[in-house]
């Protein structure tokens, strides 16, 4: 094999396959959360009054604030991809860092929200929660599982975007090789979309 052929083999990449792999992964995530949304709907249908009372315990202001934070973070993530496509490396890094800051802000709010519930004794296995009707126990069980799993996805997203930022700084991600950043953006938009469904189900529909 000639030197030219060897060099060509080293720079070969399959962006289409990478994107397809990412979409398949996102599809499995949708199946996971979709199953939980169906479970939520069934229990809500069978315990409407208990779900109505339990939802009043949640802080709609914090939920709304967190929704605004995630929507803004999706915008900054999209802008970071647009910036790298236009060869604006520094601007792309700034938008990626802003996305991370916003994601951490979301988690801080979630920490205070969960902390308030724990302070009032409303957490899985607590005497306060177990003394409530079965529908309210189911509501808070689903609330902790679904928002907790979503929070885990936010943390994973922060780690992924942090790696993308480092890759951008080191020119691993460039204006003509940004599929990694694009895939990270798709993941982050999924995290955002899942919250768009979680927010009304737990906070707004009472």
mmCIF file of C-alpha atoms in Angstrom:
data_model
loop_
_atom_site.group_PDB
_atom_site.id
_atom_site.type_symbol
_atom_site.label_atom_id
_atom_site.label_comp_id
_atom_site.label_asym_id
_atom_site.label_seq_id
_atom_site.Cartn_x
_atom_site.Cartn_y
_atom_site.Cartn_z
ATOM 1 C CA UNK A 1 0.000 0.000 0.000
ATOM 2 C CA UNK A 2 1.398 3.405 -0.955
ATOM 3 C CA UNK A 3 2.020 6.221 1.498
ATOM 4 C CA UNK A 4 -0.843 8.196 -0.048
ATOM 5 C CA UNK A 5 -3.253 5.296 0.435
ATOM 6 C CA UNK A 6 -2.165 4.842 4.028
ATOM 7 C CA UNK A 7 -2.701 8.534 4.762
ATOM 8 C CA UNK A 8 -6.137 8.425 3.120
ATOM 9 C CA UNK A 9 -7.081 5.440 5.280
ATOM 10 C CA UNK A 10 -6.147 7.361 8.430
ATOM 11 C CA UNK A 11 -8.390 10.348 7.645
ATOM 12 C CA UNK A 12 -11.368 8.261 6.515
ATOM 13 C CA UNK A 13 -14.540 8.829 8.511
ATOM 14 C CA UNK A 14 -18.198 7.961 8.017
ATOM 15 C CA UNK A 15 -20.332 10.871 9.197
ATOM 16 C CA UNK A 16 -23.530 9.274 7.913
ATOM 17 C CA UNK A 17 -22.951 6.117 9.953
ATOM 18 C CA UNK A 18 -22.139 8.238 13.015
ATOM 19 C CA UNK A 19 -25.371 10.175 12.659
ATOM 20 C CA UNK A 20 -27.364 6.978 12.119
ATOM 21 C CA UNK A 21 -25.842 5.465 15.243
ATOM 22 C CA UNK A 22 -26.783 8.546 17.239
ATOM 23 C CA UNK A 23 -30.354 8.513 15.967
ATOM 24 C CA UNK A 24 -30.675 4.817 16.874
ATOM 25 C CA UNK A 25 -29.422 5.584 20.380
ATOM 26 C CA UNK A 26 -31.897 8.456 20.719
ATOM 27 C CA UNK A 27 -34.678 6.120 19.574
ATOM 28 C CA UNK A 28 -33.900 3.710 22.427
ATOM 29 C CA UNK A 29 -34.015 6.663 24.837
ATOM 30 C CA UNK A 30 -37.424 7.629 23.496
ATOM 31 C CA UNK A 31 -38.642 4.066 24.043
ATOM 32 C CA UNK A 32 -37.397 4.177 27.649
ATOM 33 C CA UNK A 33 -39.103 7.455 28.530
ATOM 34 C CA UNK A 34 -42.111 6.631 26.349
ATOM 35 C CA UNK A 35 -42.779 3.549 28.474
ATOM 36 C CA UNK A 36 -42.663 5.650 31.629
ATOM 37 C CA UNK A 37 -44.989 8.252 30.127
ATOM 38 C CA UNK A 38 -47.491 5.487 29.353
ATOM 39 C CA UNK A 39 -47.178 4.180 32.927
ATOM 40 C CA UNK A 40 -47.749 7.709 34.245
ATOM 41 C CA UNK A 41 -50.862 8.080 32.068
ATOM 42 C CA UNK A 42 -52.347 4.792 33.286
ATOM 43 C CA UNK A 43 -51.844 5.651 36.966
ATOM 44 C CA UNK A 44 -53.120 9.182 36.441
ATOM 45 C CA UNK A 45 -56.273 7.775 34.837
ATOM 46 C CA UNK A 46 -56.844 5.386 37.751
ATOM 47 C CA UNK A 47 -55.997 7.929 40.529
ATOM 48 C CA UNK A 48 -57.058 11.365 39.194
ATOM 49 C CA UNK A 49 -57.874 12.947 42.574
ATOM 50 C CA UNK A 50 -54.664 11.769 44.272
ATOM 51 C CA UNK A 51 -52.525 12.986 41.347
ATOM 52 C CA UNK A 52 -54.363 16.333 41.500
ATOM 53 C CA UNK A 53 -53.534 16.773 45.208
ATOM 54 C CA UNK A 54 -49.944 15.554 44.878
ATOM 55 C CA UNK A 55 -49.188 17.900 41.977
ATOM 56 C CA UNK A 56 -50.033 20.866 44.218
ATOM 57 C CA UNK A 57 -46.974 19.974 46.337
ATOM 58 C CA UNK A 58 -44.620 20.800 43.438
ATOM 59 C CA UNK A 59 -43.154 24.258 42.884
ATOM 60 C CA UNK A 60 -44.432 25.505 39.515
ATOM 61 C CA UNK A 61 -42.147 28.566 39.613
ATOM 62 C CA UNK A 62 -38.997 26.445 39.845
ATOM 63 C CA UNK A 63 -40.347 24.111 37.155
ATOM 64 C CA UNK A 64 -41.037 27.066 34.846
ATOM 65 C CA UNK A 65 -37.608 28.552 35.541
ATOM 66 C CA UNK A 66 -35.932 25.230 34.775
ATOM 67 C CA UNK A 67 -37.907 24.943 31.536
ATOM 68 C CA UNK A 68 -36.650 28.377 30.457
ATOM 69 C CA UNK A 69 -33.088 27.351 31.365
ATOM 70 C CA UNK A 70 -33.219 24.160 29.291
ATOM 71 C CA UNK A 71 -34.811 25.877 26.293
ATOM 72 C CA UNK A 72 -32.079 28.523 26.392
ATOM 73 C CA UNK A 73 -29.401 25.834 26.679
ATOM 74 C CA UNK A 74 -30.772 24.120 23.567
ATOM 75 C CA UNK A 75 -30.430 27.435 21.747
ATOM 76 C CA UNK A 76 -26.823 27.950 22.876
ATOM 77 C CA UNK A 77 -25.996 24.370 21.849
ATOM 78 C CA UNK A 78 -27.443 24.944 18.375
ATOM 79 C CA UNK A 79 -25.549 28.240 18.123
ATOM 80 C CA UNK A 80 -22.291 26.491 19.029
ATOM 81 C CA UNK A 81 -22.752 24.116 16.074
ATOM 82 C CA UNK A 82 -23.631 26.997 13.741
ATOM 83 C CA UNK A 83 -20.544 28.881 14.930
ATOM 84 C CA UNK A 84 -18.133 26.006 14.256
ATOM 85 C CA UNK A 85 -19.681 25.558 10.799
ATOM 86 C CA UNK A 86 -18.808 29.232 10.127
ATOM 87 C CA UNK A 87 -15.219 28.707 11.347
ATOM 88 C CA UNK A 88 -15.917 30.730 14.521
ATOM 89 C CA UNK A 89 -14.104 28.429 16.926
ATOM 90 C CA UNK A 90 -13.953 30.797 19.901
ATOM 91 C CA UNK A 91 -17.638 31.663 19.637
ATOM 92 C CA UNK A 92 -18.515 27.964 19.451
ATOM 93 C CA UNK A 93 -16.515 27.299 22.630
ATOM 94 C CA UNK A 94 -18.272 30.176 24.412
ATOM 95 C CA UNK A 95 -21.701 28.803 23.475
ATOM 96 C CA UNK A 96 -20.696 25.299 24.609
ATOM 97 C CA UNK A 97 -19.534 26.687 27.947
ATOM 98 C CA UNK A 98 -22.788 28.639 28.287
ATOM 99 C CA UNK A 99 -24.703 25.408 27.677
ATOM 100 C CA UNK A 100 -22.779 23.723 30.479
ATOM 101 C CA UNK A 101 -23.413 26.632 32.860
ATOM 102 C CA UNK A 102 -27.136 26.559 32.087
ATOM 103 C CA UNK A 103 -27.259 22.787 32.595
ATOM 104 C CA UNK A 104 -25.559 23.146 35.971
ATOM 105 C CA UNK A 105 -28.062 25.893 36.842
ATOM 106 C CA UNK A 106 -30.861 23.444 36.051
ATOM 107 C CA UNK A 107 -29.335 20.860 38.386
ATOM 108 C CA UNK A 108 -28.881 23.417 41.189
ATOM 109 C CA UNK A 109 -32.575 24.296 40.982
ATOM 110 C CA UNK A 110 -33.454 20.614 40.943
ATOM 111 C CA UNK A 111 -31.284 20.087 44.034
ATOM 112 C CA UNK A 112 -33.161 22.794 45.952
ATOM 113 C CA UNK A 113 -36.504 21.469 44.769
ATOM 114 C CA UNK A 114 -35.720 17.911 45.835
ATOM 115 C CA UNK A 115 -34.161 19.237 49.055
ATOM 116 C CA UNK A 116 -37.411 21.009 49.966
ATOM 117 C CA UNK A 117 -39.368 17.792 49.409
ATOM 118 C CA UNK A 118 -36.956 15.821 51.581
ATOM 119 C CA UNK A 119 -37.177 18.534 54.250
ATOM 120 C CA UNK A 120 -40.949 18.056 54.332
ATOM 121 C CA UNK A 121 -40.531 14.288 54.559
ATOM 122 C CA UNK A 122 -41.832 13.624 51.046
ATOM 123 C CA UNK A 123 -39.402 11.083 49.666
ATOM 124 C CA UNK A 124 -39.590 7.361 48.795
ATOM 125 C CA UNK A 125 -40.005 5.200 51.885
ATOM 126 C CA UNK A 126 -40.653 8.077 54.310
ATOM 127 C CA UNK A 127 -43.422 7.794 56.921
ATOM 128 C CA UNK A 128 -44.960 11.042 55.687
ATOM 129 C CA UNK A 129 -45.256 9.765 52.134
ATOM 130 C CA UNK A 130 -46.385 6.286 53.147
ATOM 131 C CA UNK A 131 -49.217 7.813 55.204
ATOM 132 C CA UNK A 132 -50.668 9.398 52.048
ATOM 133 C CA UNK A 133 -53.198 7.718 49.693
ATOM 134 C CA UNK A 134 -51.792 5.162 47.238
ATOM 135 C CA UNK A 135 -52.279 7.509 44.278
ATOM 136 C CA UNK A 136 -50.092 10.204 45.850
ATOM 137 C CA UNK A 137 -47.421 7.599 46.660
ATOM 138 C CA UNK A 138 -47.473 6.529 42.998
ATOM 139 C CA UNK A 139 -47.272 10.165 41.857
ATOM 140 C CA UNK A 140 -44.190 10.922 43.908
ATOM 141 C CA UNK A 141 -42.640 7.568 43.013
ATOM 142 C CA UNK A 142 -42.958 8.431 39.336
ATOM 143 C CA UNK A 143 -41.836 12.005 40.011
ATOM 144 C CA UNK A 144 -38.570 10.906 41.633
ATOM 145 C CA UNK A 145 -37.853 8.153 39.105
ATOM 146 C CA UNK A 146 -38.611 10.188 35.983
ATOM 147 C CA UNK A 147 -37.106 13.524 37.029
ATOM 148 C CA UNK A 148 -34.170 11.668 38.608
ATOM 149 C CA UNK A 149 -33.498 9.741 35.394
ATOM 150 C CA UNK A 150 -33.811 12.969 33.437
ATOM 151 C CA UNK A 151 -31.378 14.653 35.839
ATOM 152 C CA UNK A 152 -28.916 11.801 35.238
ATOM 153 C CA UNK A 153 -29.204 12.484 31.499
ATOM 154 C CA UNK A 154 -28.489 16.164 32.162
ATOM 155 C CA UNK A 155 -25.304 15.255 34.072
ATOM 156 C CA UNK A 156 -24.210 12.897 31.270
ATOM 157 C CA UNK A 157 -24.920 15.704 28.805
ATOM 158 C CA UNK A 158 -22.715 18.090 30.777
ATOM 159 C CA UNK A 159 -19.842 15.593 30.646
ATOM 160 C CA UNK A 160 -20.314 15.011 26.907
ATOM 161 C CA UNK A 161 -20.435 18.746 26.116
ATOM 162 C CA UNK A 162 -17.362 19.321 28.305
ATOM 163 C CA UNK A 163 -15.484 16.764 26.167
ATOM 164 C CA UNK A 164 -16.763 18.482 23.018
ATOM 165 C CA UNK A 165 -15.433 21.797 24.328
ATOM 166 C CA UNK A 166 -12.002 20.279 24.880
ATOM 167 C CA UNK A 167 -12.108 18.664 21.420
ATOM 168 C CA UNK A 168 -12.999 22.046 19.894
ATOM 169 C CA UNK A 169 -10.131 23.743 21.741
ATOM 170 C CA UNK A 170 -7.711 21.077 20.431
ATOM 171 C CA UNK A 171 -9.067 21.296 16.854
ATOM 172 C CA UNK A 172 -10.371 17.746 16.922
ATOM 173 C CA UNK A 173 -13.725 19.368 16.113
ATOM 174 C CA UNK A 174 -13.403 21.802 13.224
ATOM 175 C CA UNK A 175 -15.604 23.527 10.649
ATOM 176 C CA UNK A 176 -15.362 20.489 8.355
ATOM 177 C CA UNK A 177 -15.367 17.799 11.043
ATOM 178 C CA UNK A 178 -18.086 18.554 13.604
ATOM 179 C CA UNK A 179 -20.207 15.395 13.622
ATOM 180 C CA UNK A 180 -19.239 14.740 17.274
ATOM 181 C CA UNK A 181 -20.522 18.163 18.300
ATOM 182 C CA UNK A 182 -23.614 17.664 16.173
ATOM 183 C CA UNK A 183 -24.327 14.323 17.893
ATOM 184 C CA UNK A 184 -23.834 15.930 21.305
ATOM 185 C CA UNK A 185 -26.311 18.598 20.235
ATOM 186 C CA UNK A 186 -28.875 15.966 19.215
ATOM 187 C CA UNK A 187 -28.509 14.310 22.616
ATOM 188 C CA UNK A 188 -28.935 17.634 24.376
ATOM 189 C CA UNK A 189 -32.060 18.483 22.374
ATOM 190 C CA UNK A 190 -33.515 15.094 23.387
ATOM 191 C CA UNK A 191 -32.857 15.932 27.062
ATOM 192 C CA UNK A 192 -34.677 19.215 26.474
ATOM 193 C CA UNK A 193 -37.632 17.557 24.718
ATOM 194 C CA UNK A 194 -38.065 14.995 27.507
ATOM 195 C CA UNK A 195 -38.277 17.821 30.050
ATOM 196 C CA UNK A 196 -40.862 19.594 27.858
ATOM 197 C CA UNK A 197 -43.081 16.543 28.450
ATOM 198 C CA UNK A 198 -42.181 16.089 32.128
ATOM 199 C CA UNK A 199 -42.908 19.698 33.067
ATOM 200 C CA UNK A 200 -46.619 19.834 32.154
ATOM 201 C CA UNK A 201 -47.288 16.278 33.326
ATOM 202 C CA UNK A 202 -46.018 16.892 36.858
ATOM 203 C CA UNK A 203 -46.304 20.655 37.346
ATOM 204 C CA UNK A 204 -49.087 22.040 35.167
ATOM 205 C CA UNK A 205 -51.746 19.323 34.863
ATOM 206 C CA UNK A 206 -53.381 19.316 38.292
#
